[in-house]
Coordinates of C-alpha atoms and ligand atoms in Angstrom, one line a residue:
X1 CA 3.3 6.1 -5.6
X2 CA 2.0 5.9 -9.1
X3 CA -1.6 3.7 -9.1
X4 CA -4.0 2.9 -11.7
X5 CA -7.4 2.3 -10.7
X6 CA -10.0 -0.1 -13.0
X7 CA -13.3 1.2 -12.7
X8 CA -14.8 4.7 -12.7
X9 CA -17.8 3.5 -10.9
X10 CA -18.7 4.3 -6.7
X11 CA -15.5 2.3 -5.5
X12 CA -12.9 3.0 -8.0
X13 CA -13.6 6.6 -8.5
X14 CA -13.9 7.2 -4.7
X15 CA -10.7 5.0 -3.9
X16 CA -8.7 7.0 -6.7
X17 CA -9.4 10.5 -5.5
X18 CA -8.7 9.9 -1.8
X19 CA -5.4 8.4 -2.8
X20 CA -4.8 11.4 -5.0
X21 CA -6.2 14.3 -2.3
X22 CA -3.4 11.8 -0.2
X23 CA -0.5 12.7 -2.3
X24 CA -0.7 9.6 -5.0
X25 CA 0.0 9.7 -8.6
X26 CA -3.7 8.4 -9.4
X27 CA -4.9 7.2 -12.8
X28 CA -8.6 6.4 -13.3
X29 CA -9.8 4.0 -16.4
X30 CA -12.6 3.4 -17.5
X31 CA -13.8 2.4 -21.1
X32 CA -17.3 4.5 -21.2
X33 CA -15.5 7.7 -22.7
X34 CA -18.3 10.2 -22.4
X35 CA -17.9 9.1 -18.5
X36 CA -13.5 9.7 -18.7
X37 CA -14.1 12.7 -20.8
X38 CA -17.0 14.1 -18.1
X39 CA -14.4 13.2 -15.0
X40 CA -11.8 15.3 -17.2
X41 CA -14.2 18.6 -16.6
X42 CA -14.6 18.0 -13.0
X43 CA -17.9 16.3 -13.6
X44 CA -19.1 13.4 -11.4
X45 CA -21.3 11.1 -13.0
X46 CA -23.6 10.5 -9.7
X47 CA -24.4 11.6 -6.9
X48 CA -22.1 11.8 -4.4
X49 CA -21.8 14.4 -1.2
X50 CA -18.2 16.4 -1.5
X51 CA -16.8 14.3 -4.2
X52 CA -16.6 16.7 -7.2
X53 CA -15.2 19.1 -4.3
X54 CA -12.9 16.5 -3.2
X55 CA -11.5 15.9 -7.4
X56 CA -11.0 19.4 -7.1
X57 CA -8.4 19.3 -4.4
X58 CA -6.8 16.2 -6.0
X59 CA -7.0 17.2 -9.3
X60 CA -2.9 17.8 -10.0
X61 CA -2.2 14.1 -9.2
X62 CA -5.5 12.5 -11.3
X63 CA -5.4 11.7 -15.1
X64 CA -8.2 10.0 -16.6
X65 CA -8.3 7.8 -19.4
X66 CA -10.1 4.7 -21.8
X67 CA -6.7 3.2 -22.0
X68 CA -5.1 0.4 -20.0
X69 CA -1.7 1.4 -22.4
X70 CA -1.7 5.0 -20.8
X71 CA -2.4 3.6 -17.2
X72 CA -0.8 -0.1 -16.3
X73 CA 3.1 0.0 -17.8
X74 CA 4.3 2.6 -15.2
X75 CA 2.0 1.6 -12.1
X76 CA 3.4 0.2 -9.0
X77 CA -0.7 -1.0 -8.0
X78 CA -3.5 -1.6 -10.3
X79 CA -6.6 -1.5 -8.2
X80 CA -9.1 -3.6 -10.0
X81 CA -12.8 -1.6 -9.2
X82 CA -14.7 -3.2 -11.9
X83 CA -18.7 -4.1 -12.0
X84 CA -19.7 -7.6 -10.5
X85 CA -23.1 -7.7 -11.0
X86 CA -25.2 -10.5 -9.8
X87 CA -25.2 -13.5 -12.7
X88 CA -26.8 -16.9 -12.9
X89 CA -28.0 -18.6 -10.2
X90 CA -27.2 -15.7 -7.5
X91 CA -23.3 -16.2 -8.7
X92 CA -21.5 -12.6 -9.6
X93 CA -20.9 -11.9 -13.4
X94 CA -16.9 -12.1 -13.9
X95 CA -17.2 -11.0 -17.4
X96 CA -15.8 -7.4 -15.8
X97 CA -13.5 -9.0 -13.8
X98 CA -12.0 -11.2 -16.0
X99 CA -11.5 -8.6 -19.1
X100 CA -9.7 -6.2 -16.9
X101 CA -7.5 -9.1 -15.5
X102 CA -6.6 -9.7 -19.5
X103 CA -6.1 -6.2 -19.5
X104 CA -3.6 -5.6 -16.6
X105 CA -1.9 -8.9 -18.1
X106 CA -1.1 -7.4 -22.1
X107 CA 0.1 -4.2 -20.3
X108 CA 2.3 -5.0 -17.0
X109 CA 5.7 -3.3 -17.4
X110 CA 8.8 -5.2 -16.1
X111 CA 9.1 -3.8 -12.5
X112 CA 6.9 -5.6 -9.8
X113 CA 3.5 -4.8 -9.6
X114 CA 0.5 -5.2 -7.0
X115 CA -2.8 -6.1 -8.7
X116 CA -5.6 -5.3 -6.0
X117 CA -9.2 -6.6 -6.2
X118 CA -10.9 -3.8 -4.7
X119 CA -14.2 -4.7 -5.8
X120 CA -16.9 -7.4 -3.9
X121 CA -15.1 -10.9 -5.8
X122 CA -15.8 -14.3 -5.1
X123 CA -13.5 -16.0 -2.5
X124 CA -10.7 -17.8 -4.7
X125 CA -10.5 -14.5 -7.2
X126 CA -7.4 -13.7 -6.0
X127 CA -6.1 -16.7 -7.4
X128 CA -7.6 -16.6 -10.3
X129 CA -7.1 -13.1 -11.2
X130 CA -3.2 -14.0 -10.7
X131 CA -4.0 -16.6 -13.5
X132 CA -5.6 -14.6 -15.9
X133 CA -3.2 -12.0 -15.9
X134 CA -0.1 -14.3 -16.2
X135 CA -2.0 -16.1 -19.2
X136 CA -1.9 -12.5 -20.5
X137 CA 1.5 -11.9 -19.8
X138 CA 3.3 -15.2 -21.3
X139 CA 0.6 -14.5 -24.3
X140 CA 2.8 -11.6 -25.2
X141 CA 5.9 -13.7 -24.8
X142 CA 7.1 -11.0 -21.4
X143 CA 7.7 -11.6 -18.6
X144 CA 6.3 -10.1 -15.4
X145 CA 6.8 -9.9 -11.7
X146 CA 3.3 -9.5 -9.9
X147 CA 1.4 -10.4 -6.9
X148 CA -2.6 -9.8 -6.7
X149 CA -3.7 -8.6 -3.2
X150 CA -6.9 -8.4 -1.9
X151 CA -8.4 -5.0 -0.3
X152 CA -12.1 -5.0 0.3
X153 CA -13.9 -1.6 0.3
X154 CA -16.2 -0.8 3.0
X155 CA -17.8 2.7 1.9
X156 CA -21.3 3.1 1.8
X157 CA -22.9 5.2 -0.7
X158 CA -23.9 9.1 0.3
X159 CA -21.2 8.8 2.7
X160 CA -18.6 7.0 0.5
X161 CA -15.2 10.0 0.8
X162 CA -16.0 10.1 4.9
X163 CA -15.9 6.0 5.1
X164 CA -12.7 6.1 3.1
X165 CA -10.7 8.8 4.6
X166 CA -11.8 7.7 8.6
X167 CA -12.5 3.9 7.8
X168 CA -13.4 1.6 11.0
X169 CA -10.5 -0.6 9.5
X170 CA -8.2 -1.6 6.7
X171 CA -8.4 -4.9 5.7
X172 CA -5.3 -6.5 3.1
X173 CA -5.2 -9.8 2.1
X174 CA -2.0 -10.9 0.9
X175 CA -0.3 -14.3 0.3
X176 CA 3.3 -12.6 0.8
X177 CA 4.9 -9.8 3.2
X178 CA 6.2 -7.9 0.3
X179 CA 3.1 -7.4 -1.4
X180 CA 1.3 -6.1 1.8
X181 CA 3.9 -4.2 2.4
X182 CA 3.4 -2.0 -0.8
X183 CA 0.0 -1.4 0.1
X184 CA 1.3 -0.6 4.1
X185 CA 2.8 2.0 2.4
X186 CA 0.1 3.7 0.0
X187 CA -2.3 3.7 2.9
X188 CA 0.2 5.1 5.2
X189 CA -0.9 8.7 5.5
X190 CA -4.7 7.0 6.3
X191 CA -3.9 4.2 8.7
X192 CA -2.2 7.0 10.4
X193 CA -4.5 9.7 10.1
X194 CA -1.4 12.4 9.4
X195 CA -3.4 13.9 6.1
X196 CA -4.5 17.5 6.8
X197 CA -9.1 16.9 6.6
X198 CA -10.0 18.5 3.8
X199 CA -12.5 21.6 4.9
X200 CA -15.7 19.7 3.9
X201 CA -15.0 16.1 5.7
X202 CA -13.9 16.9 9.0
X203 CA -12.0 13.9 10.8
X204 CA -14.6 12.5 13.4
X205 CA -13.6 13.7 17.1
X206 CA -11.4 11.0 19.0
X207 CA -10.1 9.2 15.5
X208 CA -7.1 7.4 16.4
X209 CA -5.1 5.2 14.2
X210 CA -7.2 2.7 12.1
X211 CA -6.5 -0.9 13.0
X212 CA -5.1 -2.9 9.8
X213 CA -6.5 -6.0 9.4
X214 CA -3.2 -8.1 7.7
X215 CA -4.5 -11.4 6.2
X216 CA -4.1 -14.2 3.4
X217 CA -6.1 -13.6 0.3
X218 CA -9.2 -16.0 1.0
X219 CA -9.7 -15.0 4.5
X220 CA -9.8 -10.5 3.4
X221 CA -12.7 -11.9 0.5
X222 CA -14.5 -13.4 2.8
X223 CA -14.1 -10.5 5.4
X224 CA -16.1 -8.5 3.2
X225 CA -18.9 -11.0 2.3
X226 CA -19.9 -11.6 5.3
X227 CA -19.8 -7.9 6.9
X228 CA -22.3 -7.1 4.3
X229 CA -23.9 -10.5 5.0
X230 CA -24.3 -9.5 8.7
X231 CA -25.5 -6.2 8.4
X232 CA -28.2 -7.2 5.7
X233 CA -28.9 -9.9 8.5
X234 CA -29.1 -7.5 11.3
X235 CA -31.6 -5.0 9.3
X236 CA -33.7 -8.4 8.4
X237 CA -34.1 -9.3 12.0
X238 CA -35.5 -6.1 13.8
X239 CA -37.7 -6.3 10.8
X240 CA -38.5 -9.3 11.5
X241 CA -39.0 -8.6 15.0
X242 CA -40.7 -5.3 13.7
X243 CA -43.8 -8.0 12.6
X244 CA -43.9 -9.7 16.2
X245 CA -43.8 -5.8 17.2
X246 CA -46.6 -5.0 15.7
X247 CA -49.0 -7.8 16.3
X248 CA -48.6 -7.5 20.1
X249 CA -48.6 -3.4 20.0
X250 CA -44.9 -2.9 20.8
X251 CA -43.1 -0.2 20.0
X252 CA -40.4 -1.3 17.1
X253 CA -38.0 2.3 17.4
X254 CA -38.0 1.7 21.5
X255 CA -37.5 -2.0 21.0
X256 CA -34.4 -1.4 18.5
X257 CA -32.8 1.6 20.7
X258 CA -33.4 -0.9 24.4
X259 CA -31.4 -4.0 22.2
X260 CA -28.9 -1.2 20.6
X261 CA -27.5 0.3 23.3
X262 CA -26.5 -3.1 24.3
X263 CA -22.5 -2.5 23.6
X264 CA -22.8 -6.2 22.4
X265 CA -25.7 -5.6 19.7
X266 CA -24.9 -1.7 18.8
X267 CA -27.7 0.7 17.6
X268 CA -26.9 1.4 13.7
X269 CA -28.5 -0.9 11.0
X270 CA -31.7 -1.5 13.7
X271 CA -33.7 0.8 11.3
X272 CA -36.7 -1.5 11.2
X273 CA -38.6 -0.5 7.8
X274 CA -39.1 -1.8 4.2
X275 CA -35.5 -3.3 4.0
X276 CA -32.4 -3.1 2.8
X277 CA -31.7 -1.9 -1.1
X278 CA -28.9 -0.7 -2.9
X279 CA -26.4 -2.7 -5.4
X280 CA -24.5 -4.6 -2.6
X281 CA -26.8 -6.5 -0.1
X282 CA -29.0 -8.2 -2.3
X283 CA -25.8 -9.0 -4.5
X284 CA -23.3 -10.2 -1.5
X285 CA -26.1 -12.2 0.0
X286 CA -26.4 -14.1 -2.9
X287 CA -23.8 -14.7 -3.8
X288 CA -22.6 -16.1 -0.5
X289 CA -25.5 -18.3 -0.7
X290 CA -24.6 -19.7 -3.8
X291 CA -20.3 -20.0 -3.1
X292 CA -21.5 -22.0 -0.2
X293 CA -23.7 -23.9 -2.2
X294 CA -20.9 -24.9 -4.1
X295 CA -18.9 -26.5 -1.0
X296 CA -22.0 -28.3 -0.1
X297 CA -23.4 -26.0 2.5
X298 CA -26.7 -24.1 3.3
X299 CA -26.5 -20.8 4.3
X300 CA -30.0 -21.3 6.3
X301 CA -29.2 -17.5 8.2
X302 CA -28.3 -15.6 5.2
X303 CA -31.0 -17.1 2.8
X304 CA -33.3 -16.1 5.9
X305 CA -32.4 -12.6 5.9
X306 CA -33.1 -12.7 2.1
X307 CA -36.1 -13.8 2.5
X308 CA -37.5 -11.6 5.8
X309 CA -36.0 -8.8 3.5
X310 CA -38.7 -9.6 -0.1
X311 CA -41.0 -9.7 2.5
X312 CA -41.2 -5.9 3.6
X313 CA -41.8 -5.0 0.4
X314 CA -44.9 -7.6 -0.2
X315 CA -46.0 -5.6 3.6
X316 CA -46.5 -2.6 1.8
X317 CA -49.2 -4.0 -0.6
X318 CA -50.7 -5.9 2.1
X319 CA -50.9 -3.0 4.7
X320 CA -52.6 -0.9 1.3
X321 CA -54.7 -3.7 0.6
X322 CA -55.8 -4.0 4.1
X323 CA -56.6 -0.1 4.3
X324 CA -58.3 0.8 1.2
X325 CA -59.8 -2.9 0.6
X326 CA -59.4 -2.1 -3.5
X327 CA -56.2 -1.2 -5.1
X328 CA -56.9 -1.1 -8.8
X329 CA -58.2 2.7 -10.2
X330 CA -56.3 4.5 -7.0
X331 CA -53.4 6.9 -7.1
X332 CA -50.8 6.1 -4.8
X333 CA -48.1 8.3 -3.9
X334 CA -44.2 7.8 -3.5
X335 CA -41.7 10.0 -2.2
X336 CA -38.1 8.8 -2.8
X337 CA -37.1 6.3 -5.5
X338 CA -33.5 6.2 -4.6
X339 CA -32.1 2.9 -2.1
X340 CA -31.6 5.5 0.3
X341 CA -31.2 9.1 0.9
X342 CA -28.0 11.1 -0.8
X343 CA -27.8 8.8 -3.5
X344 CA -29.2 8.8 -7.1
X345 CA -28.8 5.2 -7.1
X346 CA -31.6 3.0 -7.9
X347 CA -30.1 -0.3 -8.1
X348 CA -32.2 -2.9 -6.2
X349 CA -34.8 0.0 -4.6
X350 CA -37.6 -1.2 -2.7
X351 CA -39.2 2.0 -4.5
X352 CA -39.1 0.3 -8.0
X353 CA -40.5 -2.8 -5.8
X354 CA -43.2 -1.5 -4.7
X355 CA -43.9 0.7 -7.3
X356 CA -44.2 -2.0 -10.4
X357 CA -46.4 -4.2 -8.1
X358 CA -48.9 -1.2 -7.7
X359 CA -48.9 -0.9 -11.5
X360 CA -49.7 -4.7 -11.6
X361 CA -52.7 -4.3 -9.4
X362 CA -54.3 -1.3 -11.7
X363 CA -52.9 1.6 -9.1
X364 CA -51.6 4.5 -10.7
X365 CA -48.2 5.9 -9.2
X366 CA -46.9 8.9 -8.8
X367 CA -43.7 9.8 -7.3
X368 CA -41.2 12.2 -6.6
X369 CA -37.4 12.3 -6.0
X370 CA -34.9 15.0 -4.8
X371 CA -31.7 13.8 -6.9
X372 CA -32.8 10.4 -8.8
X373 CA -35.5 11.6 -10.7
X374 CA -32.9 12.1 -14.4
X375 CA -31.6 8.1 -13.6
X376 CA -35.2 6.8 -13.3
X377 CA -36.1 8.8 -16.5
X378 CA -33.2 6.9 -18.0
X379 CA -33.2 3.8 -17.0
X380 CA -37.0 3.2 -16.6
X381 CA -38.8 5.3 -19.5
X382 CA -41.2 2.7 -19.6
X383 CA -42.3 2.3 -16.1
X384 CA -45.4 3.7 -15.8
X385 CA -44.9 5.8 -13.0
X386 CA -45.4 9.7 -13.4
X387 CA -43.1 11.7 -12.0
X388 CA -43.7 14.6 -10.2
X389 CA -41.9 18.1 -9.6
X390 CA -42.5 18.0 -5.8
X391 CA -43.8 16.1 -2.7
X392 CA -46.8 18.3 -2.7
X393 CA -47.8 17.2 -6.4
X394 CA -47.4 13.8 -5.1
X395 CA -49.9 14.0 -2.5
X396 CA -52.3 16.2 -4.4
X397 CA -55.3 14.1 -5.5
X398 CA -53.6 10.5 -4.1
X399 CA -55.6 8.0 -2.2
X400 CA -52.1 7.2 0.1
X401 CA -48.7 8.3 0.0
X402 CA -46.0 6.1 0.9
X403 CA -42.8 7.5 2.3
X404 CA -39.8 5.1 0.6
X405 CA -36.8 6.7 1.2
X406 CA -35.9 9.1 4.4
X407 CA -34.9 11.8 2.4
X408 CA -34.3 14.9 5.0
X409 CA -36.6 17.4 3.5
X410 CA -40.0 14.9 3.4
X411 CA -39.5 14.5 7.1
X412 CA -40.3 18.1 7.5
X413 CA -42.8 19.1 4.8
X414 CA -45.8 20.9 5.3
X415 CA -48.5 18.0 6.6
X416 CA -51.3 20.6 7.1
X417 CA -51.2 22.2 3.4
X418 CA -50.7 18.3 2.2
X419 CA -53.7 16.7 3.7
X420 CA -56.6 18.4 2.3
X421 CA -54.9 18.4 -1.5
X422 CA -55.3 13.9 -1.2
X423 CA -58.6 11.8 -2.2
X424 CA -57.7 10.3 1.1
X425 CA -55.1 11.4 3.4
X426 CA -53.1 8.0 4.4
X427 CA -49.7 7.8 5.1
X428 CA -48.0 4.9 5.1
X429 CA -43.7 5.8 6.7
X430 CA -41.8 3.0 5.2
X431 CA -39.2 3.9 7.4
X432 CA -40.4 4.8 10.5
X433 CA -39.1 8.6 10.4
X434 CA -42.5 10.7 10.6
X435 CA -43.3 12.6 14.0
X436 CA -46.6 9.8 13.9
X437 CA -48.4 12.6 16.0
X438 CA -48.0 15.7 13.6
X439 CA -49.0 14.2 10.8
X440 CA -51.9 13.1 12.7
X441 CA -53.2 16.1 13.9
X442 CA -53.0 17.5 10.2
X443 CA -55.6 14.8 9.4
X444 CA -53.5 11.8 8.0
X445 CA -54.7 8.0 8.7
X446 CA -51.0 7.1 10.0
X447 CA -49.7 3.4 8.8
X448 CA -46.0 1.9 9.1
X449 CA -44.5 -1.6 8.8
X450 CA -44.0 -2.1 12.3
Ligands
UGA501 C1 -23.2 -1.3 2.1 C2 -22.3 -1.4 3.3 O1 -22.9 -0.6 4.4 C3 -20.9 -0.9 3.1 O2 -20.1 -1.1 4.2 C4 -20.3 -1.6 1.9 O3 -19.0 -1.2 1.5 C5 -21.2 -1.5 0.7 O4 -22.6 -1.9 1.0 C6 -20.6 -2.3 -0.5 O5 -20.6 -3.5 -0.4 O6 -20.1 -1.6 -1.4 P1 -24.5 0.8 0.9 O7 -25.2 -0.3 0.1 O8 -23.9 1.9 0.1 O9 -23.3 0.1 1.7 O10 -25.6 1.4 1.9 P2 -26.0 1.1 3.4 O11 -25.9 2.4 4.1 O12 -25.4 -0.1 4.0 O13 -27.6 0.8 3.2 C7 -28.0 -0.4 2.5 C8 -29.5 -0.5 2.6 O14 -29.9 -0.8 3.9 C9 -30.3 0.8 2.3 O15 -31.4 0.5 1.4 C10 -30.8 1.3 3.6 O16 -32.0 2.1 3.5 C11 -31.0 0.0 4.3 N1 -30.9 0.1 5.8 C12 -29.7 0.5 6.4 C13 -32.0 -0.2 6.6 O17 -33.1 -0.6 6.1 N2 -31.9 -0.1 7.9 C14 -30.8 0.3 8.6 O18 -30.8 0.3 9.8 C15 -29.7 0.6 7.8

């Protein structure tokens, strides 16, 4: 099938090369041309495990391009991958959204076309996508035959091409058979798992056939809403139950696994520690707050989570406070900026939290990064915070070092060699991932959240 994908970003560039390496005619847009023109020499512009590998396969059936001209008149589905970044009042920005709906409407050829929303829209954008792009369409004096679909992505960064090749489920939102039908088809070689595993993402033992979730429009948007919802709610609570933990000398990792392995409860997203991050937590659980605002009710659990979740990060001042009694002329440490580990992302990082409230309180901060180093330097070249070549400059001459994100190679590094460089040798594991007892034999004060 010939598809056009809106969006160059995590979700549209992912979604367009799997349906390439699957055997589509796949072409990515995006307006930021240094971005297309990057993608067009097999660069990726993030980090992302096995992707460039992955554009490499694909690359016969991928074109990219700035131009909705070269990409929407011959597609059979526009996915719609845009940017909906939290606006006003906890409410997504549309602004993305609403321009690429335009877009799709001044370009749509004659034959019938499926418009997905494949990014995280407001319930009732279905709808008004359809809107915006017949607007478009009658504004050129065509006519078009279209239906707009929705098809929520569920992949989570650092493991985004092995959560879209062997997804948990498909979920398609349609208001009419024929329009799921066309995506039935596309997905196909997926839902039945009949695609030979590229060498690099080998399919997970036992994978059957995923399960297809076939719905109306509203009831796919909100699908997705409140997964994310949940799972933010889920990490909120053993970290909330991570605080009860600690005051009455419980164990938070044995506590999480004895719930988890309740079939009912389930062990993953029980990692008690400084909360969730990232670009889609905070953002979902906002803005399902605020649509249910606007029907008159009070999301009392989510806004909860929210709340449990700020929280953690205030802890890790506290817990310094409490330690070292004065904050302001010490050297703190951090290893890991980035939400979480394989990533380069910093969007929403408790890192960039914690790390601007220590500059508040006169501490200077050092940290360190494996991969997200070049997008703090970017994004942040005003923050404050030195940045440091390794873990081991980090510690050297610091008064703690806090461990933010459970990057593999800081679980392992050398504690011995470590503690004798520091002022003070404290440690405080944001994320409950040091061997507590090795890194106090090497002579670290051991702290965590829980
Ligand atoms: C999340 C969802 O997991 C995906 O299913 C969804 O598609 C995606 O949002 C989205 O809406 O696009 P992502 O934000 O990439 O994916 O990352 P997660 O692996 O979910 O982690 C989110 C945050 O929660 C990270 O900061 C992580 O460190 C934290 N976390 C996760 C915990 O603190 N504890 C846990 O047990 C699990």
């Amino acid at each position: 099938m010939k598809v056009s994908i809106l969006g160059a970003g995590y979700v549209g560039l992912t979604t367009g090369v799997c349906l390439a390496f699957l055997g589509h005619k796949v072409t990515c847009v995006d307006p930021d041309k240094r971005k297309i023109e990057a993608l067009e020499r097999g660069e990726v512009p993030f980090h992302e495990p096995h992707l460039a590998e992955l554009i490499e396969l694909a690359k016969h059936n991928l074109t990219f391009t700035t131009e909705y001209a070269q990409a929407i008149p011959e597609a059979q589905v526009v996915f719609v991958a845009v940017g909906t970044p939290t606006g006003q009042g906890g409410a997504p920005d549309l602004q993305y959204l609403r321009s690429a709906a335009h877009g799709v409407g001044e370009h749509l050829g004659p034959h019938f076309t499926v418009i997905v929303n494949k990014s995280t829209v407001p319930i009732g954008s279905g709808n008004w996508v359809g809107s915006l792009v017949r607007d478009a369409v009658e504004a050129r004096g065509a006519s078009a035959s279209f239906a707009v679909a929705s098809n929520p992505e569920f992949l989570r960064e650092g493991t985004a091409l092995h959560d879209s090749l062997y997804p948990d489920r498909v979920v398609i939102g349609a208001d009419e058979s024929k329009t799921a039908e066309v995506l039935y088809s596309l997905y196909r070689p997926m839902l039945d798992q009949t695609f030979h595993e590229p060498p690099f993402l080998p399919r997970p033992d036992r994978m059957a056939a995923v399960p297809l979730i076939s719905t109306d429009l509203a009831s796919a948007e909100l699908i997705k809403y409140a997964a994310n919802a949940f799972l933010s709610l889920k990490i909120s609570y053993i970290n909330e139950i991570g605080l009860l933990a600690e005051r009455v000398g419980a164990n938070i990792q044995h506590v999480a696994r004895g719930m988890g392995l309740d079939a009912r409860i389930g062990t993953r997203f029980l990692q008690a520690g400084i909360g969730w991050g990232g670009s889609c937590f905070g953002k979902d659980t906002a803005a399902l707050v605020a649509t249910a605002a606007e029907y008159g009710l009070d999301m009392q659990i989510v806004r909860g989570a929210r709340d449990v979740n700020q929280r953690q990060r205030e802890r890790v001042v506290e817990k310094l406070l409490a330690e070292m009694k004065i904050l302001k002329g010490r050297t703190i440490g951090i290893l890991g900026l980035a939400f979480k580990p394989d990533t380069d992302d910093l969007r929403e990082a408790p890192a960039l939290d914690v790390a601007k409230k220590l500059i508040e309180r006169g501490v200077r901060v050092k940290a360190h990064d494996p991969v997200a180093m070049d997008v703090f330097r970017r994004h942040y070249p005003d923050s404050g915070v030195i940045l440091c070549d390794t873990a081991e400059e980090v510690a050297a001459g610091s008064d703690a070092v806090l461990l933010i994100t459970e990057w593999p190679e800081y679980r392992d590094l050398d504690w011995d060699k470590l503690a004798p460089t520091m002022q003070s040798p404290v440690m405080l594991d944001c994320r409950h991932v040091l061997d507590r007892a090795r890194v106090e034999r090497a002579g670290f004060k051991y702290l965590s959240l829980a």
